[in-house]
Every structure is written in structure tokens, then in C-alpha cells.
Amino acid sequence: MKQLKLTGFVIFFFFLTESLTLPTKPQDIDDVRITKKFIEDNVVYITIIAFAQYIQEASFEEVEMLVKAMKEYRDRCLADMTLPECSKLANDVLLENICAMEGLPQKYNFSHCCHKVDFERRLCFLHNKKAEVGFLPPLPTLDPEEKCQTYKTNKESFLNNYIYEVSRRNPFVFAPTLLTVAARFEEMAETCCEEQEKANCFRSKAEPFIQYLKALSSYQKNVCGALLKFGPQILQSINIAVLSQKFPKIEFKQLTSLLEDISSKYDGCCGGDVVHCIRGRSKVMSHICSKQDSISSKIKECCEKKIPERGECIIYSNKDDRPNDLSPREAKFTESENVCEERDADPETFLAEFLYEYSRRHPELSTPELLRIAGVYEDLLRECCNSQTPPDCYKDAEKKFNETTEKSLKIVQRECEHFQNLGKDDLKYHYLARLTKIAPQLSTDELTFLGKEMMIALATCCTLSEEFACVDNLMDLVLGELCGINKNRSINPTVDHCCKTNFAFRRSCFEGLEADKTYVPLPPSQGLFTFPPDLCQAHNEELQRKKDRFLVNLVKLKPELTEEALRSSLIEFTNVVVKCCQAEGPEACFEEEFPGSLEEHVHCLLYHVRVV
């Protein structure tokens, strides 16, 4: 699999919120048959994905029991489709089987979901998913030789166990993505187990699709969070912006038709309905390929591929060239005398067409920025169309659009200056401290993850020609991770306000946040600042994680500390680790450096750097 290209790739994945209705048009009949066969052939993986995402605590043996039941269901329906159970939605059958597993609902505390039916049951299982997976045991790691021996001895069980472990740790990733990851993992195992240097082979080949999975997990959580918090209209706007940039020659009428396929229903993918997700992607890609001459010149080879490779190829394809006759701006939205009349006739379509025209003319802008421009335009017309001379009011619309983009550009420039001045490590510590101060209620694991992701976004984008769009898109995805999926998720009043008030402008909202004034630091818990015996055996990456956690926990305990004091504390922590790990008795050295209680540990450390 090719190395993931974050710019463009992540942006276009906003588009892949799969439509969920079964294809019925005559030209799609063949794709229906192919998709149906694909689902039948992959019923084991599909069942594992759904069960492991819904009930993350379930054991692999329990998942295997459900797989057996669903294979029997498939075989019964293939033999006789007139059976009453065969007319049910596959996801409903799966949930019925989960609820019917003896003792399982009580064991994993989802009995309340099983007492509900239809949509309410599906919604309950969705809310049962946990984005924070620290409660799961560490991902099992095997020596490459042992891994290959297990693979060769029982290939099916080995691959099933892999997709089970990945699925339950990524409960909001869409099924087509996980199926792609499973296929890539099988290819990797097949290749690397024949190599002499197995460990190096696994390491080099795993990295690209680990990044692929991570990027899509972030995107898909962001999309589902947008849907649940703001409703389908925001997803419609996202799709218009992304598709118009990707396919600038598509006609608005044709785009509207495509959006009907994409936007008809989103609850299946976000709710974990794996069968509808697979069908939905197939339908969308069939639509694009059936009209490729009028949509894009870049996807011909992609459309010749089979499911599911076709979809991935289209995603990776380059943006199409802008039409030569495309004017710099569309006059009908800012220079026409009849703007207000056209808007009033059909507000939704009028504003959608504005977003389409502006997006296809501005490939350099991020998706969130295009949504901000659309919001500014909508507010401007609301004001102007109530004035005495509307044309005089909205004639300066372009000026307002440019002002909006300038504000966003300044944020990105400031962030990239931080990156250039601080470097990766200090930039990460800056974000760890800042995020912990504004959202100290989040777990240490969440905060260390978010801080690292912000650093990666800037390290990825700040040297690129398309710096603005890249930074703005990726940083917005990190904020999507912070805000989460669940509509009822609450962190603290100021963070909740930014997460729930305006999707397009949440970046600027977060930019203005200060330390949470409602936070009361908890007393240090046992183990918060202790030095475990294996600290000196930790590899560089593991030691870095411990330093990140140390910094976050220190900010949680002492949120009033300045960045300078925190940086000095971190340097002192590193120096102590280096000194004691070189001593004959590391534990005795740590005890000598930081004797006494946990609170004394912290005060001692702060005393070392003269900040208390």
C-alpha cells in the first residue's frame, strides 16, 4: 500500500460518509449483485467488526460464537430467502443475536439496550461505544517468528483475531475502512513471513496502513460528531465543499443528484451498521463512475477496478483540473440586483449553489474555511435583504470573505511560526500544557494523544505549499477528536461552548480559550509521580510517553505553573532519569532524589527548578 498522503487525502475523506440506501437504478444492478456477493463472502469479518465495535469488552471466544450464529443465518437465507427472518435488516438480526447470547447483556452491562427495539436499540448500542479504550488490555504483541508460525498454522483464526483487536480499539471506524486494513494486513503477513528479516518487513509495511487507519479514524469520528451535534445539514455543506474542490467541472445539477446518494442517510455508518456502509460506498462509487466523463478526468483507471479497491483509488486520485472558462468569481451572488429574490425563492438551494461555486474556484482553501465563508455570506444576506438598498449592502461581500480568510490565515501562520521556533518536542509540550489547562477534565491518555496529534499536524503541513488548507483541515480534525462524537459529551462550560455552538468557527473559538477557571485540582493519586522499576529499560518512544504523561499530570496538579516552569520541571525530570538509570541502584537513586510522599515528590521537583 502506498504511503499515506495526508494533504488532500484527509480532506477528501470528509466526502466518504457513505450513503446507506440500496442501489435500485438499472445501471447499478450489476454493482448490487457484486456488492451482495462481497458481503456474503465477508460475513465473518463483518460480524467480527460489528460485534467488537458494539461490545468492546467481549472476548474473542464470545465473538466466535456470534460468527457461528451469523454464518448459520446467512446459509439459511441463501437456501430460502422467503423465511421471515431473511426480510429483516442484517444489523437488526445481528443485534438480536447479541442480545440472545446467554448472560452476555448482564456481563457487559447492555441489557437496557436489548429492552429497546429498532432505531432506539441501534442508538443505544451506538451510545454504548467508548472512544477512550484505556480499559482494554494492551494490544498483544508477538515475536515475528511466533507471529508467522501462528499465521501458517491457523491463518483464518489469526486474521480474525487481528480484525477483532483492531475493531474494538477503533469503535467508530467505518466497516469498509477496517476491511481494507484487514486485506492489507493479510498481504503483509503473506509477504513478511517469507522474508529473512521478518521484523524489519513488518515494521516498514505496517507503518503506512497504521497511518491510514489513524487518519480515517480521526476523520470518521469528526464526521459522526458533526452529524450528531449539528444535524445532516452540516454534512451536506461539507460534501458540497469537498466534492466541488475535487471535481470542479461537475455541474451543480449533477452534484445535487450525487448528493442525494451521499446524503440520504448517515445513521448507519455512524451507528455501526456495517452492511449498509458497504452498500452505501458501492452506490456512491457506482454513481461517480457511471458519470465520470462529466465529473472527472482523473478516475478512469479507478473505475475499472473491483470493489472495494475502486473506492480507495478514487479517494487517492488527484483533484481534477479547473475548467478553463471558469471565471474568478460568480457574479450572480454579489453583483446581481436580484440576489435577495433568488435567495427567498429557495434559500437552501441558493446557499448550496453559492458554496459550490465558491469552493470550485478556491482549491487552496480548507473545508472548514469554505464553511466559514458560506456562514459569513448567509449572515450578510440576512442583514442586507432587510435593508433599504440590498445591492449596496452585499456588493462588498468579497471583502468580507477575504477578511474571514485573513483571520484564519493568521492563526495558521502563528501556529507554523511556533513550529519553526520551538521544534517538534517543545511544540508538543506547548500543546500538552495548553490543552491540559483548557480541558483538565480529559484523561491523561486523551490529552497526550491530542497534544501529539497537533504537533504532527503542524510538522506535516508547515513546510508544504498548501500549508493553510493542510493545517486548518488537520487541526480541525484534532478538535473533532477533542469534542468527541456523543452529543451529550461534556468537558467544561467553555470547551462545550466551542464544541457545540458553530462547527465551522470552532477553531477560532478554541484559539480564544484560557485555562478553565472552574477546575479544582485533585490531590495526587498513588502512582502519579512514582518512578517504576522498568523506567530505565524503556525504549526512547516509551520514555517519551512517560515524559508526556508526567507533564500533563503536573499541569493537572499545578495548573497555575507557567510554560517556562513546566519546561524546567521536564528538563529536571529527564536529568534525574538519566542520572539514576546510570547509577548502580536506580531505585535507591530515585528515592534519594525524590524521597517521601507523592506531594513531597512534586514539591521536591519544583524546588529543584526553583518554581515554588
mmCIF file of C-alpha atoms in Angstrom, residues 132 432-448 450 482 489-496 499 510 513-522 552-553 555-557 559:
data_model
loop_
_atom_site.group_PDB
_atom_site.id
_atom_site.type_symbol
_atom_site.label_atom_id
_atom_site.label_comp_id
_atom_site.label_asym_id
_atom_site.label_seq_id
_atom_site.Cartn_x
_atom_site.Cartn_y
_atom_site.Cartn_z
ATOM 1 C CA GLU A 132 -11.416 6.053 25.097
ATOM 2 C CA LEU A 432 0.184 19.390 26.087
ATOM 3 C CA ALA A 433 0.294 22.227 28.611
ATOM 4 C CA ARG A 434 -2.270 24.361 26.782
ATOM 5 C CA LEU A 435 -4.755 21.544 26.220
ATOM 6 C CA THR A 436 -4.456 20.374 29.821
ATOM 7 C CA LYS A 437 -5.130 23.875 31.099
ATOM 8 C CA ILE A 438 -8.245 24.413 28.957
ATOM 9 C CA ALA A 439 -9.590 20.847 29.344
ATOM 10 C CA PRO A 440 -8.078 19.325 32.505
ATOM 11 C CA GLN A 441 -11.120 17.049 32.881
ATOM 12 C CA LEU A 442 -9.910 14.869 29.980
ATOM 13 C CA SER A 443 -7.887 11.769 30.816
ATOM 14 C CA THR A 444 -4.090 11.877 30.683
ATOM 15 C CA ASP A 445 -4.143 9.450 27.746
ATOM 16 C CA GLU A 446 -6.558 11.662 25.777
ATOM 17 C CA LEU A 447 -4.523 14.799 26.414
ATOM 18 C CA THR A 448 -1.195 13.216 25.461
ATOM 19 C CA LEU A 450 -4.297 15.262 21.314
ATOM 20 C CA LEU A 482 -11.399 16.534 21.469
ATOM 21 C CA ARG A 489 -20.367 14.713 25.986
ATOM 22 C CA SER A 490 -19.454 17.442 28.441
ATOM 23 C CA ILE A 491 -15.934 18.593 29.354
ATOM 24 C CA ASN A 492 -16.355 22.040 30.881
ATOM 25 C CA PRO A 493 -18.570 25.060 30.028
ATOM 26 C CA THR A 494 -16.094 26.944 27.815
ATOM 27 C CA VAL A 495 -14.920 23.882 25.861
ATOM 28 C CA ASP A 496 -18.523 22.673 25.478
ATOM 29 C CA CYS A 499 -17.657 22.236 20.531
ATOM 30 C CA PHE A 510 -10.658 27.400 20.835
ATOM 31 C CA LEU A 513 -9.820 29.917 25.352
ATOM 32 C CA GLU A 514 -7.865 30.334 28.562
ATOM 33 C CA ALA A 515 -7.310 27.989 31.497
ATOM 34 C CA ASP A 516 -10.515 26.502 32.896
ATOM 35 C CA LYS A 517 -11.416 28.601 35.935
ATOM 36 C CA THR A 518 -13.912 26.023 37.225
ATOM 37 C CA TYR A 519 -11.271 23.313 37.615
ATOM 38 C CA VAL A 520 -10.289 22.262 41.116
ATOM 39 C CA PRO A 521 -7.079 20.179 41.096
ATOM 40 C CA LEU A 522 -7.461 16.763 42.671
ATOM 41 C CA VAL A 552 0.154 16.504 31.742
ATOM 42 C CA ASN A 553 -0.184 15.208 35.304
ATOM 43 C CA VAL A 555 -0.295 20.627 34.875
ATOM 44 C CA LYS A 556 -3.377 18.888 36.287
ATOM 45 C CA LEU A 557 -1.870 19.143 39.754
ATOM 46 C CA PRO A 559 -2.420 24.424 36.560
#
